[in-house]
Every structure is written in C-alpha cells, then in structure tokens.
Short mmCIF file of C-alpha atoms in Angstrom, two decimals:
data_model
loop_
_atom_site.label_atom_id
_atom_site.label_comp_id
_atom_site.label_asym_id
_atom_site.label_seq_id
_atom_site.Cartn_x
_atom_site.Cartn_y
_atom_site.Cartn_z
CA MET A 1 -84.35 45.81 53.94
CA ALA A 2 -87.02 48.51 53.19
CA VAL A 3 -87.12 50.62 50.17
CA PRO A 4 -85.54 54.05 50.84
CA ALA A 5 -87.80 56.97 51.32
CA PHE A 6 -88.13 59.49 48.55
CA SER A 7 -85.71 61.99 50.23
CA ASP A 8 -83.07 59.21 50.39
CA ILE A 9 -83.01 58.15 46.72
CA SER A 10 -80.01 60.52 46.22
CA LYS A 11 -78.62 60.16 49.84
CA ALA A 12 -75.25 58.51 48.92
CA SER A 13 -74.22 61.32 46.56
CA ASN A 14 -75.76 64.05 48.67
CA ASP A 15 -73.76 62.87 51.76
CA VAL A 16 -70.44 63.06 49.90
CA LEU A 17 -71.26 66.47 48.40
CA GLY A 18 -72.88 68.14 51.48
CA LYS A 19 -72.03 66.49 54.70
CA ASP A 20 -69.14 67.31 57.09
CA PHE A 21 -68.09 70.56 55.38
CA TYR A 22 -67.41 72.60 58.53
CA HIS A 23 -66.90 75.99 56.81
CA LEU A 24 -70.70 76.41 56.70
CA THR A 25 -70.54 77.51 60.42
CA PRO A 26 -67.51 79.60 61.66
CA VAL A 27 -67.57 77.96 65.03
CA SER A 28 -69.88 75.18 66.34
CA LEU A 29 -69.90 73.14 69.60
CA ASP A 30 -71.82 69.98 70.26
CA VAL A 31 -72.04 68.16 73.64
CA LYS A 32 -73.95 64.98 74.04
CA THR A 33 -74.30 62.84 77.25
CA VAL A 34 -76.31 59.82 78.23
CA ALA A 35 -77.61 59.35 81.76
CA ALA A 36 -77.63 56.02 83.48
CA ASN A 37 -81.39 55.65 82.80
CA GLY A 38 -80.89 56.05 79.08
CA VAL A 39 -82.00 59.77 78.77
CA THR A 40 -79.85 61.58 76.20
CA PHE A 41 -78.98 65.29 76.69
CA THR A 42 -77.60 67.27 73.81
CA ALA A 43 -76.41 70.95 73.83
CA LYS A 44 -75.51 72.65 70.59
CA GLY A 45 -74.12 76.09 69.94
CA LYS A 46 -72.78 77.92 66.91
CA SER A 47 -71.75 81.42 65.80
CA SER A 48 -72.62 83.00 62.58
CA GLY A 49 -71.13 86.43 62.03
CA ASP A 50 -72.05 88.46 65.11
CA LYS A 51 -74.87 86.14 66.14
CA LEU A 52 -74.72 83.26 68.60
CA SER A 53 -77.45 80.51 68.69
CA GLY A 54 -77.87 77.43 70.72
CA ASN A 55 -80.23 74.51 71.45
CA LEU A 56 -80.84 72.21 74.39
CA GLU A 57 -82.47 68.83 73.76
CA THR A 58 -83.57 65.97 75.98
CA LYS A 59 -84.46 62.61 74.45
CA TYR A 60 -86.05 59.57 76.25
CA ALA A 61 -86.52 56.29 74.38
CA ASP A 62 -88.61 53.42 75.55
CA LYS A 63 -87.38 50.82 73.07
CA LYS A 64 -89.64 48.03 74.52
CA ASN A 65 -92.79 49.98 73.58
CA GLY A 66 -91.37 51.84 70.57
CA LEU A 67 -91.86 55.18 72.28
CA THR A 68 -89.49 58.10 71.89
CA LEU A 69 -89.99 61.51 73.47
CA THR A 70 -87.88 64.57 72.47
CA GLN A 71 -88.02 68.00 74.16
CA GLY A 72 -86.00 70.95 73.01
CA TRP A 73 -85.45 74.61 73.72
CA ASN A 74 -83.39 77.14 71.68
CA THR A 75 -82.18 80.73 71.85
CA ALA A 76 -85.08 81.80 69.65
CA ASN A 77 -87.26 80.94 72.69
CA ALA A 78 -88.92 78.08 70.71
CA LEU A 79 -90.12 75.00 72.69
CA ASP A 80 -90.04 71.96 70.44
CA THR A 81 -91.65 68.57 71.19
CA LYS A 82 -91.66 65.41 69.25
CA VAL A 83 -93.38 62.22 70.15
CA GLU A 84 -92.49 59.04 68.14
CA LEU A 85 -94.24 55.74 68.11
CA ALA A 86 -92.60 53.02 66.03
CA ASP A 87 -93.72 49.45 65.26
CA THR A 88 -96.44 49.46 67.88
CA LEU A 89 -99.62 49.56 65.91
CA THR A 90 -98.08 47.42 63.13
CA PRO A 91 -94.59 46.45 62.11
CA GLY A 92 -93.04 49.08 59.81
CA LEU A 93 -95.39 51.92 60.85
CA LYS A 94 -93.93 54.98 62.63
CA ALA A 95 -96.09 57.91 63.85
CA GLU A 96 -94.78 61.26 64.93
CA VAL A 97 -96.42 64.29 66.44
CA VAL A 98 -94.21 67.33 66.20
CA GLY A 99 -95.03 70.69 67.90
CA SER A 100 -93.18 73.98 68.24
CA VAL A 101 -94.26 76.98 70.29
CA VAL A 102 -92.77 80.40 70.57
CA PRO A 103 -94.74 82.14 73.43
CA ASP A 104 -97.02 84.90 72.12
CA LYS A 105 -95.64 84.57 68.59
CA LYS A 106 -96.32 81.30 66.74
CA LYS A 107 -97.36 77.70 67.00
CA ASP A 108 -96.78 74.76 64.84
CA ALA A 109 -98.15 71.28 64.87
CA LYS A 110 -97.54 68.42 62.45
CA LEU A 111 -98.46 64.79 62.13
CA ASN A 112 -96.09 62.53 60.26
CA LEU A 113 -96.74 58.91 59.28
CA THR A 114 -94.20 56.58 57.69
CA TYR A 115 -94.80 52.98 56.62
CA ALA A 116 -91.64 51.06 55.39
CA HIS A 117 -91.94 47.67 53.64
CA GLN A 118 -89.54 45.52 51.70
CA ALA A 119 -91.30 46.54 48.37
CA PHE A 120 -92.32 50.18 49.10
CA THR A 121 -92.12 53.09 51.51
CA ALA A 122 -94.96 55.64 52.08
CA ARG A 123 -94.89 58.85 54.01
CA THR A 124 -97.43 61.54 54.84
CA PHE A 125 -96.75 64.83 56.54
CA LEU A 126 -99.83 66.72 57.65
CA ASP A 127 -99.52 70.34 58.84
CA LEU A 128 -102.32 70.79 61.30
CA LEU A 129 -102.27 74.52 61.67
CA LYS A 130 -101.17 75.94 58.37
CA GLY A 131 -103.33 75.52 55.33
CA PRO A 132 -103.84 72.83 56.39
CA THR A 133 -101.54 71.15 53.80
CA VAL A 134 -100.64 67.50 53.21
CA ASN A 135 -97.23 66.41 51.88
CA ALA A 136 -96.91 62.85 50.83
CA ASP A 137 -94.36 60.73 49.04
CA PHE A 138 -94.18 57.17 47.85
CA THR A 139 -91.32 54.89 46.69
CA ALA A 140 -91.38 51.36 45.31
CA GLY A 141 -88.36 49.25 44.48
CA LYS A 142 -86.85 45.94 43.47
CA ASP A 143 -83.37 44.56 42.65
CA GLY A 144 -81.70 47.92 43.45
CA VAL A 145 -84.13 50.12 41.39
CA THR A 146 -86.23 52.61 43.16
CA LEU A 147 -89.04 54.82 41.63
CA GLY A 148 -90.69 57.55 43.71
CA GLY A 149 -92.83 60.62 43.62
CA THR A 150 -93.99 63.37 46.09
CA ALA A 151 -96.75 65.91 46.16
CA SER A 152 -98.24 68.71 48.39
CA TYR A 153 -101.86 69.19 48.52
CA ASP A 154 -103.64 72.34 49.93
CA ILE A 155 -106.88 71.09 51.49
CA ASN A 156 -108.61 74.53 51.48
CA ALA A 157 -107.71 75.26 47.91
CA ALA A 158 -108.31 71.62 46.87
CA SER A 159 -105.30 71.73 44.61
CA VAL A 160 -101.88 70.20 44.27
CA THR A 161 -99.34 72.89 44.80
CA LYS A 162 -96.04 71.03 44.37
CA TYR A 163 -94.81 67.73 42.95
CA ALA A 164 -91.72 65.85 41.99
CA PHE A 165 -90.43 62.54 40.77
CA ALA A 166 -87.23 60.56 41.10
CA VAL A 167 -85.62 57.26 40.11
CA GLY A 168 -82.43 55.67 41.40
CA TYR A 169 -80.37 52.49 41.14
CA LYS A 170 -78.05 51.19 43.88
CA ALA A 171 -75.37 48.57 43.41
CA PRO A 172 -73.03 47.35 46.15
CA ASP A 173 -70.29 49.85 45.29
CA TYR A 174 -72.12 52.64 43.39
CA SER A 175 -75.40 54.37 42.88
CA ILE A 176 -76.98 56.80 40.49
CA SER A 177 -80.16 58.92 40.67
CA LEU A 178 -82.28 61.21 38.46
CA SER A 179 -84.82 63.68 39.95
CA ALA A 180 -87.36 66.04 38.50
CA LEU A 181 -88.11 68.55 41.20
CA ASP A 182 -90.01 71.86 41.77
CA ASN A 183 -93.03 70.87 39.56
CA VAL A 184 -90.69 69.17 37.10
CA LYS A 185 -88.83 72.44 36.42
CA LEU A 186 -85.56 71.48 38.31
CA PHE A 187 -83.74 68.44 37.16
CA SER A 188 -80.80 66.76 38.94
CA ALA A 189 -78.53 63.80 38.28
CA GLY A 190 -76.45 62.31 41.03
CA TYR A 191 -73.64 59.72 41.07
CA TYR A 192 -71.85 57.97 43.90
CA HIS A 193 -68.99 55.51 43.72
CA LYS A 194 -67.13 53.67 46.53
CA VAL A 195 -63.89 53.29 44.69
CA SER A 196 -62.17 51.33 47.45
CA PRO A 197 -62.71 50.89 51.27
CA LEU A 198 -60.89 54.20 51.74
CA VAL A 199 -62.04 56.36 48.86
CA GLU A 200 -65.52 57.61 47.91
CA VAL A 201 -66.52 59.99 45.16
CA GLY A 202 -69.79 61.80 44.30
CA GLY A 203 -70.98 64.12 41.63
CA LYS A 204 -74.18 66.01 40.86
CA ALA A 205 -75.42 68.03 37.79
CA THR A 206 -78.45 70.33 38.19
CA TYR A 207 -80.45 71.97 35.45
CA ASP A 208 -82.86 74.80 36.23
CA SER A 209 -85.32 75.24 33.33
CA LYS A 210 -86.64 78.51 34.89
CA SER A 211 -83.14 80.11 35.07
CA SER A 212 -82.44 83.18 33.08
CA ILE A 213 -78.63 82.94 33.30
CA ALA A 214 -76.55 81.94 30.15
CA ASN A 215 -75.59 78.58 31.70
CA PRO A 216 -78.36 77.07 33.82
CA VAL A 217 -76.44 73.88 34.54
CA ALA A 218 -74.63 73.53 37.89
CA LEU A 219 -71.92 70.92 38.35
CA GLU A 220 -70.16 69.79 41.52
CA VAL A 221 -67.89 66.84 42.41
CA ALA A 222 -66.46 65.70 45.80
CA THR A 223 -64.34 62.94 47.15
CA LYS A 224 -63.74 61.57 50.62
CA TYR A 225 -60.55 59.78 51.83
CA GLN A 226 -60.50 57.78 55.03
CA VAL A 227 -57.05 58.44 56.43
CA ASP A 228 -57.44 55.78 59.18
CA SER A 229 -60.13 54.66 61.58
CA THR A 230 -60.08 58.11 63.35
CA ALA A 231 -59.76 60.58 60.58
CA PHE A 232 -60.88 61.54 57.06
CA VAL A 233 -60.44 64.38 54.53
CA LYS A 234 -62.95 65.66 52.04
CA ALA A 235 -62.67 67.97 49.06
CA LYS A 236 -65.26 69.44 46.71
CA ILE A 237 -65.23 71.76 43.73
CA ALA A 238 -68.19 73.46 42.04
CA ASP A 239 -68.42 75.11 38.65
CA SER A 240 -69.11 78.35 40.45
CA GLY A 241 -65.42 78.37 41.49
CA ILE A 242 -65.93 77.45 45.16
CA ALA A 243 -63.44 74.82 46.33
CA SER A 244 -64.33 73.27 49.75
CA PHE A 245 -62.06 71.27 52.10
CA ALA A 246 -62.67 69.42 55.36
CA TYR A 247 -60.74 67.49 57.82
CA SER A 248 -62.20 65.38 60.69
CA GLN A 249 -60.14 63.86 63.55
CA ASP A 250 -61.21 61.83 66.61
CA LEU A 251 -58.93 63.38 69.17
CA ARG A 252 -59.87 60.60 71.70
CA LYS A 253 -62.99 58.54 72.44
CA GLY A 254 -65.96 60.86 72.46
CA VAL A 255 -64.07 63.98 71.21
CA LYS A 256 -64.13 64.98 67.52
CA LEU A 257 -62.49 67.98 65.83
CA GLY A 258 -63.67 69.22 62.47
CA LEU A 259 -61.82 71.86 60.40
CA GLY A 260 -63.26 73.36 57.13
CA ALA A 261 -62.41 75.97 54.46
CA ALA A 262 -64.15 77.24 51.32
CA ILE A 263 -62.06 79.18 48.79
CA ASP A 264 -63.40 81.15 45.86
CA VAL A 265 -60.75 80.45 43.32
CA LEU A 266 -62.17 83.10 40.97
CA LYS A 267 -61.69 85.76 43.57
CA LEU A 268 -58.53 84.83 45.47
CA ASN A 269 -57.71 88.45 46.28
CA GLU A 270 -61.15 89.21 47.77
CA ALA A 271 -62.55 88.44 51.26
CA THR A 272 -65.01 85.87 50.06
CA HIS A 273 -63.34 82.85 51.67
CA LYS A 274 -64.70 81.02 54.66
CA LEU A 275 -63.21 79.07 57.56
CA GLY A 276 -64.86 76.92 60.15
CA VAL A 277 -64.10 74.76 63.22
CA SER A 278 -66.42 72.22 64.94
CA LEU A 279 -65.82 70.45 68.22
CA SER A 280 -68.02 67.63 69.40
CA PHE A 281 -68.08 65.79 72.73
CA SER A 282 -69.99 62.69 73.63
CA ALA A 283 -70.12 60.70 76.80
#
C-alpha cells in the first residue's frame, strides 16, 4: 500500500468530524447514472438561502489505457474539463490536466502530477495561468508512521509563499496526527479511534498562534454509530457551542436520504440553528 498523500495524513479524523453533516446545505439533490458503455452522468443541485446552484458532469473511463475524461458545466456558466492518465508512463504515476473556462470572464489551467510508492508519495500542482505558482508536497512513511511537508513557490517572485509540515501514525484501529500549517502558525492535533465495528470517534484541537482572542484553541469531537448495514448516525460538538447531528438511511438500492441539524446551544432562543436534507439517486 502506498504512503498517504500529505492531505490524507489526518483523513481518518477529518472524515468523522467533517463528512456527512447535511446541515451545511439546506437542500441538496444528487443523481448519478451509468450508461451501458460505462459513461457516468452526474447531476447535482443545492439551495443556499435564496440561491440555487447546479452542476452537470460526464465521466468516461478507459481503464485498459488508464485514461479518464471528465467534462462538467454548472450554473455559474463554467465549463470544466479534466483529463487523467494513470499508470501509463510508469506504474504509480498519475498526470492530470484540469481546465475551467467561464466565457468572456476567466480561464484556469492546471497540471497535476502524483507519484505513489510504497515508501513515499510526491505530488506537484502547477497553475499554468496564475503566477505561475507551483504547489508541491511529499510524504514518506514506514511501519505506520508518515512524515510530510508541503510548499507553494511563486516562480515570478522566486520565493516560497506558503509551507506546512505534518506527522501521523496509523494503527489497525486508531490513528493520530500533528500538523503545523499556514507557515507554521496554525497547529492542529487529530485523533481517530475505531472503538468497535459499529462505533468510530474522532477529535481535533487547533491552536492559532496569530489569533488575538482570549482562547486561541478550538476543540471538537465527533462520533459515528453504524445502526445497521443501511443506516448510521453522527454527532459532533465544538467548543464554540455548535452541536451537529446527522442521520443517513439507504431507502432502497441506489436511493439514500440524509438529514442534518446544527444547534447553537449557547443561543437556543435565537434563529441561528440550521437544518438540511440530502437525497441521492444512483443507477
């Protein structure tokens, strides 16, 4: 198994703390279908206040040659294209060309390279039109321990504009991570534990050395309980006083319902609470 990428060193705890909390979007709809020739079509829509947004995406994968082509269009009139080539030039190497065009407004083009090995993983993200800038990260690991760093380099200014470091340890049923982000000014510690086949818990503490508030440390803990093979519940509490809850249920094969709520326990009498519902179809 390859060493996790830099952004995945804290993945286990981040998933418990941030994934599947449906209150973040009041209403969302996701429809995914697969044609007989393997082409995948995905339509997504969501509401946020008085705004509606949506995205249409088509994905074609030629697994034999390691080629994947993804084409998308959204309500912001952005045309997005991604071409992926994996394990073709050499095993473990994946190349991506990502482009986005909003007619008469803006254009983006990026080249991403990832090389995954049993002992290390290296990634480079080159913004071809802005800067240009190069973002790169590198991780190396052995026996469950992963060390990594990332940096952003402005080619025109010939200077490093951003950097970060992280270390993590992963065991069969738990993992821990320590990160020094934002030019070593934001520090984070994450913890994940699979207590049993049905229960997972995660926690994170973040210290912002630049913060001017009295208590610059933020804490949050979350848990996930697998009710059965078709449903789970999640709960999270943060020191800010926000309690979040989620429930996911497979109504039938290919149909999933998600319900979420966030309650500000410090302002129970105020209209600061949030509710969300998600419905996903796949065929």
